[in-house]
Amino acid sequence: MNDASLAIDVRGMTKSFAGHVVVDSIAMRVRRGEIYGFLGPNGSGKTTFLRLLCGLLRPDAGEGTCLGFDVRRQSDEIKRKVGYMTQRFSFYEDLSIEENLDFIARIFEVPGRARAVRESLVRLGLENRRRQLAGELSGGWKQRLALAACLIHRPELLLLDEPTAGVDPKARRDFWEELHELAARGMTVLITTHYMDEAERCHRLAYLAYGRLLAHGTVEEVVGGAGLATWAIAGPDLFGLAQTLRRRDGVEQVVPFGNTLHVSGSNPAALARAVEPLAGRGYRCERVESGLEDVFIRLMSASEDNFP
Amino acid sequence: MSRYRFRFRRFWAIVAKEFIQMRRDRLTFGMMVGIPLLQLTLFGYAINADPKHLPTAVFCADPGTFGRTLTVGLRNSDYFDVRREAASEAEVERLLRLGEVQFVVHIPVDFTRRVLRGERPALLLQADATDPAATGNAIAAVNQLADRALDRDLKGPLYPLRAHVGPVKLQIHRHYNPEGITQYNIVPGLMGVVLTMTMVIITALAITRERERGTMENLLATPVRPGEVMIGKLVPYIMVGYLQTLLILLAARFLFRVPMRGSLPLLLAFMLLFIAANLAVGITFSTLARNQLQAMQMSFFFFLPSILLSGFMFPFRGMPGWAQGLGEVLPLTHFLRLVRGILLKGNGFLEVWHHAWPIALFTFLLLGIGIRRYRRTLD
Ligand SMILES: Nc1ncnc2c1ncn2[C@@H]1O[C@H](COP(=O)(O)OP(=O)(O)OP(=O)(O)O)[C@@H](O)[C@H]1O
Ligand SMILES: [Mg+2]
C-alpha cells in the first residue's frame, strides 16, 4: 500500500554498526501535516533512524517511502524535499548568518533566492545581525539559525534532531508555535526530543529504546497502552520512603517529582495494597493519571531487562 | 536522470563559499603566500649547493715565483678563503683535523724549478671531504685556477711551457648554467616543490575539515553532487596555485635573474596539469583521513619522497635504481624536468610533452580513486 496521505511509510528499517544493531527493524507511518515526536534514551538510535530516512546512511534492511519516494533508491529526490536539522550544529561557523542562508538557498536552487534569504532573516529576527559570523552566536541562536536554514527551500518534510536542546523556554514556546503553524499549512514534522512537555505537544509520538520501537500513538494511546497505575505520595522523608516502597510487592517504579513521589505498577490492586497503609502514617496518597514520563521510565527499565 | 547531474549553480555555490572561507582564514591564506616566500629565501639565498669562500690554508714550500703566484691566485678566487699559510706538515695536519680549514694547498719545494723545466709538477690539494658536496666544485676549480694563475707568468720565452702546466688536465663543461649558479636550478624547481607542499595539504584539509566540523553531514543531506563539491573546492585552490607560481616566477626573473628561454604560456598550461595532480592527491588523502591531523600527516608522507626523490634535492641520476623507480611515479619528478626544460633550455611542446603524460596519468588514476572513495553517505 502506498498511501499518498503518508509522508513517511517505512518497514523493517535496520542498521548496524560493526555488528551492533542500532536500529532494529523499525516500522513507522507518519501522516502528512502531522507533528510526530520521536523519543528515547541516549543512544537508542533516533539520530541513526533520521539519517536512514534522508539517505545519509544506507539501511542494511528495510523498505518503504518517504514523501512517496523509495528510501533506498531515490534519496536524491528525497533530499530536495526534506529539511534535515542535525543534532550538532553543522552550518559554517566561519560564514556569517546571511552567507550560510544564502549558501543553502543556492545549493537547493531556491527561486528568488535573495528574497527568500531576506524573509528568512526577518522571520529569525536577525536582520541587523546578519553579518555576524555563525560561530559567534550563542547555542540557542545557532539552533534558530539552523531551523531557518532548513526551511529556506520550503521542504515538505522536516526532520529535526533535538532542535530545542539548550534553547530557553520562551524561545522554545515560539519555536513550537511556529512548528504548529507550519504543520497547519501542510508540512510534516518528525522531531526528536528529550522534553516531556514537547512530547505532549506532538500529534503523535513513538518511543524507541535499544533500537526498537516500544510504543507509538497519541499521548493518550501511549499512556493507556502502558497499563500503568500511578499514585502520588506527599509527606515527610520521601527519600527514606522511596527505599522502603521499592521493596514492596506491586511497586515497580518509584520516581521523585519535587515534593511528591510517583509510585507506579502494572497491577493496580497490588499497588493499592502496597501504598494505602501509608495514608494513616502522615502521608497524603492520591491515585493520579500516569504521565508520559512515568510510562517512558517504565518502558526504558523494562527494555533494559529484555536486553541484558 | 539529467535533472540530477552536475549543476553549475550548485557548483558555483561551493566555489563562492570556499572563497569566503579562504578570505576569513587569514592564517592559512598567509601560509599559502608565506611558504613560497620563505622557501625562496631559504633555497634562493641561504642554502647553496655550490658553496664558496671555503676556509683554506696554503703550505708553500717553494721559494720560487710560481709558488707565490699560485698563492695569490688562490687568495683571489671565490672558492677559497686563504686564512693561513702553514709552516710545516704537522701544522697542515692539525688544521685539517681540527676543521679550521677545509682545504690545504700544498706547493712542493721545487715547484718553480720543475714548471720551468716543463716537468708538470704535482700540486697536492688536501681536502676535508667529510661533506663531499661542499668540496666537489672547489676541487674542480683549483685545476683551472692553477692554469690561469701561471699563464700570466709564462710569457715570452716561457710561453711554450703553458701547454704543460697544471697538475692534471681536467676540463669541465657546464651546459646551460656555465657558472654553476645553483639558483638557476633551484628556483624553477621551487615552483614544483611549493605547489606540491601547499596544494596537497590545502585540499586534503579542505574536505577533511568539513567532516571533522560536522558540516559534511549537512552538505550530504542536500542535493549537491560529489563532483560539484570536489571541483567546487578545487577551483579556488587552482587560483592560489597560480598566485604562488606568479610570485616565484617574478622572483626568479627579477631577484635571481633566472633566464627564461622557453614559452611562458606553455609553462603555465603545464602548470595546470601539475596543480591538478597535486589536488587529486589531496582529495584522495581527504577520503582516507579521519581528521585534519591525519590529513596533514599523509600530506607530509607524500611530500618527503617528492622532495627527496624527484631530483630537487639530489641529482636524480645519482640515485639507486629503486629510488629512481619511485621517483618516476611522482609528478614532481616530471614537472621538474618540464620546468627546467622550458625555462633553462627553451624546450618547446614537442620536446617536453613526454614529461607531461606521466603527470596526466597519475592525475587520472588518483582522481578516479578519490571520486570512488568519496562517500555520499556517513557510513
Ligand atoms: N557512525 C557510527 N559508527 C558507529 N556507531 C555509531 C555511529 N553512529 C551511531 N552509532 C552508535 O549507534 C547508537 C545509536 O546512536 P544515535 O546517535 O542514533 O542515538 P540517539 O538516539 O540519537 O542518541 P542521543 O539521544 O544521545 O542523540 C549509539 O550506540 C552510537 O554509538
Ligand atoms: Mg541523537
XYZ file of C-alpha atoms in Angstrom, chain B residues 91-348:
258
model
C 100.538 22.239 11.139
C 98.751 21.195 7.972
C 97.670 18.013 9.633
C 96.435 19.817 12.724
C 94.465 22.419 10.779
C 92.590 19.746 8.866
C 91.962 17.587 11.892
C 90.536 20.455 13.904
C 88.402 21.509 10.991
C 89.854 25.008 10.932
C 90.229 24.791 7.196
C 88.521 22.735 4.566
C 91.457 22.658 2.156
C 95.178 22.761 2.262
C 97.004 23.509 -0.965
C 100.427 22.042 -0.858
C 103.017 23.602 -3.152
C 106.096 21.357 -3.366
C 109.654 22.524 -2.762
C 110.875 22.581 -6.342
C 107.624 23.714 -7.910
C 109.016 26.742 -9.768
C 112.008 24.870 -10.967
C 110.038 21.954 -12.313
C 107.497 24.166 -14.048
C 110.365 25.876 -15.821
C 111.744 22.524 -16.848
C 108.303 21.571 -18.171
C 108.012 18.614 -15.862
C 104.355 19.076 -14.865
C 104.884 19.167 -11.134
C 102.207 17.815 -8.835
C 100.132 20.131 -6.771
C 98.739 18.474 -3.690
C 95.269 19.507 -2.652
C 94.259 18.071 0.664
C 90.535 18.379 1.311
C 88.349 17.686 4.271
C 85.891 15.620 2.271
C 83.504 14.799 5.092
C 80.972 16.916 3.211
C 81.556 15.937 -0.385
C 79.005 18.375 -1.711
C 80.952 21.257 -0.249
C 84.244 20.215 -1.801
C 83.402 18.913 -5.254
C 83.272 22.159 -7.121
C 86.190 23.653 -5.306
C 88.416 20.780 -6.316
C 87.477 21.304 -9.889
C 88.147 24.996 -9.514
C 91.687 24.528 -8.354
C 92.650 22.958 -11.677
C 91.560 25.873 -13.723
C 93.000 28.228 -11.234
C 96.466 26.746 -11.452
C 96.360 27.120 -15.207
C 95.190 30.645 -15.201
C 97.420 31.862 -12.410
C 100.519 30.565 -14.051
C 99.564 31.674 -17.522
C 100.365 35.204 -16.613
C 103.917 34.346 -15.661
C 104.597 32.086 -18.557
C 105.273 34.698 -21.152
C 107.848 35.299 -23.787
C 110.375 32.524 -23.914
C 108.451 30.567 -21.295
C 105.313 30.562 -23.418
C 105.730 27.049 -24.791
C 105.538 25.707 -21.250
C 101.917 26.726 -20.994
C 100.681 23.629 -22.603
C 102.308 21.573 -19.903
C 101.429 23.339 -16.741
C 98.773 22.196 -14.381
C 98.911 19.091 -12.265
C 96.069 17.448 -14.184
C 94.374 18.484 -17.348
C 90.698 18.382 -16.475
C 88.062 20.121 -18.425
C 84.620 20.750 -17.026
C 81.869 21.823 -19.237
C 78.731 23.049 -17.590
C 75.883 23.247 -20.002
C 73.006 25.715 -19.572
C 74.478 27.018 -16.371
C 78.124 27.618 -17.183
C 78.795 29.410 -13.968
C 77.094 26.670 -11.953
C 74.692 29.087 -10.363
C 72.586 26.952 -8.049
C 69.632 29.286 -8.143
C 69.065 28.613 -11.839
C 68.364 25.057 -10.957
C 66.669 25.582 -7.631
C 64.317 28.466 -8.248
C 62.329 26.850 -11.076
C 62.291 23.615 -9.088
C 60.925 25.503 -6.118
C 57.776 26.176 -8.066
C 57.093 22.464 -8.132
C 58.052 21.960 -4.514
C 55.904 24.804 -3.224
C 52.918 23.647 -5.229
C 53.337 20.068 -4.046
C 53.523 21.154 -0.466
C 50.655 23.614 -0.334
C 48.211 22.138 -2.831
C 48.167 18.680 -1.292
C 47.798 19.945 2.252
C 45.165 22.511 1.423
C 42.818 20.192 -0.422
C 43.336 17.348 1.998
C 42.365 19.730 4.800
C 39.512 21.431 2.956
C 37.467 18.270 2.689
C 38.542 16.643 5.940
C 37.624 19.841 7.745
C 34.025 19.529 6.598
C 33.864 16.064 8.031
C 35.598 16.984 11.256
C 33.434 20.026 11.924
C 30.267 18.109 11.132
C 29.327 20.343 8.208
C 29.657 17.343 5.912
C 26.505 15.871 7.414
C 24.632 18.960 6.344
C 26.182 19.004 2.914
C 25.357 15.342 2.326
C 21.745 15.982 3.273
C 21.431 18.464 0.396
C 21.093 17.550 -3.283
C 24.678 18.636 -4.027
C 26.662 16.038 -6.003
C 30.171 14.784 -5.175
C 31.565 16.170 -8.411
C 30.155 19.600 -7.636
C 31.677 19.592 -4.166
C 35.075 18.401 -5.315
C 35.534 20.573 -8.349
C 33.974 23.463 -6.493
C 36.580 23.091 -3.801
C 39.421 22.780 -6.293
C 38.803 25.899 -8.362
C 39.784 28.397 -5.652
C 42.927 26.452 -4.887
C 43.952 26.276 -8.517
C 43.890 30.052 -8.434
C 46.003 30.054 -5.315
C 48.423 27.751 -7.081
C 48.741 30.213 -9.937
C 49.252 33.047 -7.488
C 52.141 31.151 -5.955
C 53.548 30.406 -9.368
C 53.392 34.044 -10.317
C 55.201 35.012 -7.140
C 58.010 32.575 -7.792
C 58.288 33.447 -11.465
C 58.580 37.121 -10.588
C 61.244 36.363 -8.025
C 63.049 34.100 -10.467
C 63.070 36.817 -13.081
C 63.854 39.880 -11.044
C 65.623 38.675 -7.906
C 67.583 35.708 -9.151
C 67.769 36.655 -12.810
C 66.997 33.122 -13.888
C 66.925 33.022 -17.662
C 63.543 32.297 -19.218
C 64.236 30.874 -22.589
C 61.036 28.939 -23.270
C 57.435 29.910 -23.718
C 55.696 31.182 -20.610
C 52.167 30.273 -21.788
C 53.372 26.735 -22.389
C 54.730 26.598 -18.855
C 51.504 27.969 -17.395
C 49.478 25.398 -19.303
C 51.516 22.513 -17.960
C 51.288 24.117 -14.565
C 47.548 23.465 -14.577
C 48.178 19.789 -15.117
C 50.653 19.679 -12.286
C 48.368 21.573 -9.914
C 45.566 19.151 -10.787
C 47.847 16.220 -9.978
C 48.549 17.554 -6.515
C 44.936 18.439 -5.850
C 43.996 14.897 -6.797
C 46.444 13.607 -4.209
C 44.918 15.930 -1.626
C 41.407 14.758 -2.408
C 42.390 11.138 -2.172
C 44.016 11.762 1.195
C 40.922 13.543 2.407
C 38.820 10.496 1.653
C 41.194 8.357 3.708
C 41.844 10.650 6.657
C 39.514 10.706 9.625
C 40.610 14.108 10.847
C 42.726 17.060 9.874
C 45.765 15.816 11.731
C 45.798 12.592 9.753
C 45.330 14.520 6.540
C 48.320 16.638 7.468
C 50.446 13.600 8.237
C 49.566 11.949 4.954
C 50.492 15.111 3.113
C 53.931 15.094 4.670
C 54.229 11.439 3.908
C 53.777 12.345 0.274
C 55.876 15.468 0.430
C 59.045 13.835 1.727
C 59.672 11.399 -1.125
C 58.602 14.107 -3.535
C 61.296 16.457 -2.399
C 63.959 13.795 -1.883
C 63.446 11.510 -4.859
C 62.336 13.927 -7.541
C 65.757 15.286 -8.277
C 65.087 18.537 -6.476
C 67.438 17.915 -3.575
C 69.766 15.348 -5.031
C 70.702 14.615 -8.608
C 68.203 12.108 -9.978
C 70.818 10.126 -11.875
C 72.840 9.631 -8.718
C 70.105 7.650 -7.009
C 69.968 3.843 -6.927
C 67.581 2.128 -9.341
C 64.748 1.505 -6.890
C 64.780 5.131 -5.813
C 64.682 6.274 -9.408
C 61.747 3.947 -9.982
C 59.868 5.502 -7.089
C 60.840 8.933 -8.282
C 59.438 8.265 -11.737
C 55.985 7.770 -10.207
C 55.931 11.177 -8.550
C 54.520 14.103 -10.504
C 57.166 16.441 -9.140
C 59.943 14.480 -10.859
C 58.411 15.023 -14.268
C 57.411 18.559 -13.516
C 60.986 19.480 -12.593
C 62.238 18.173 -15.933
C 59.465 20.049 -17.622
C 60.111 23.384 -15.931
C 63.857 23.192 -16.323
C 63.377 22.134 -19.903
C 61.159 25.063 -20.713
C 62.825 27.767 -18.649
C 66.500 26.897 -18.917
C 66.750 25.029 -22.186
C 63.983 26.761 -24.079
C 62.256 23.477 -24.902
C 59.055 23.569 -26.892
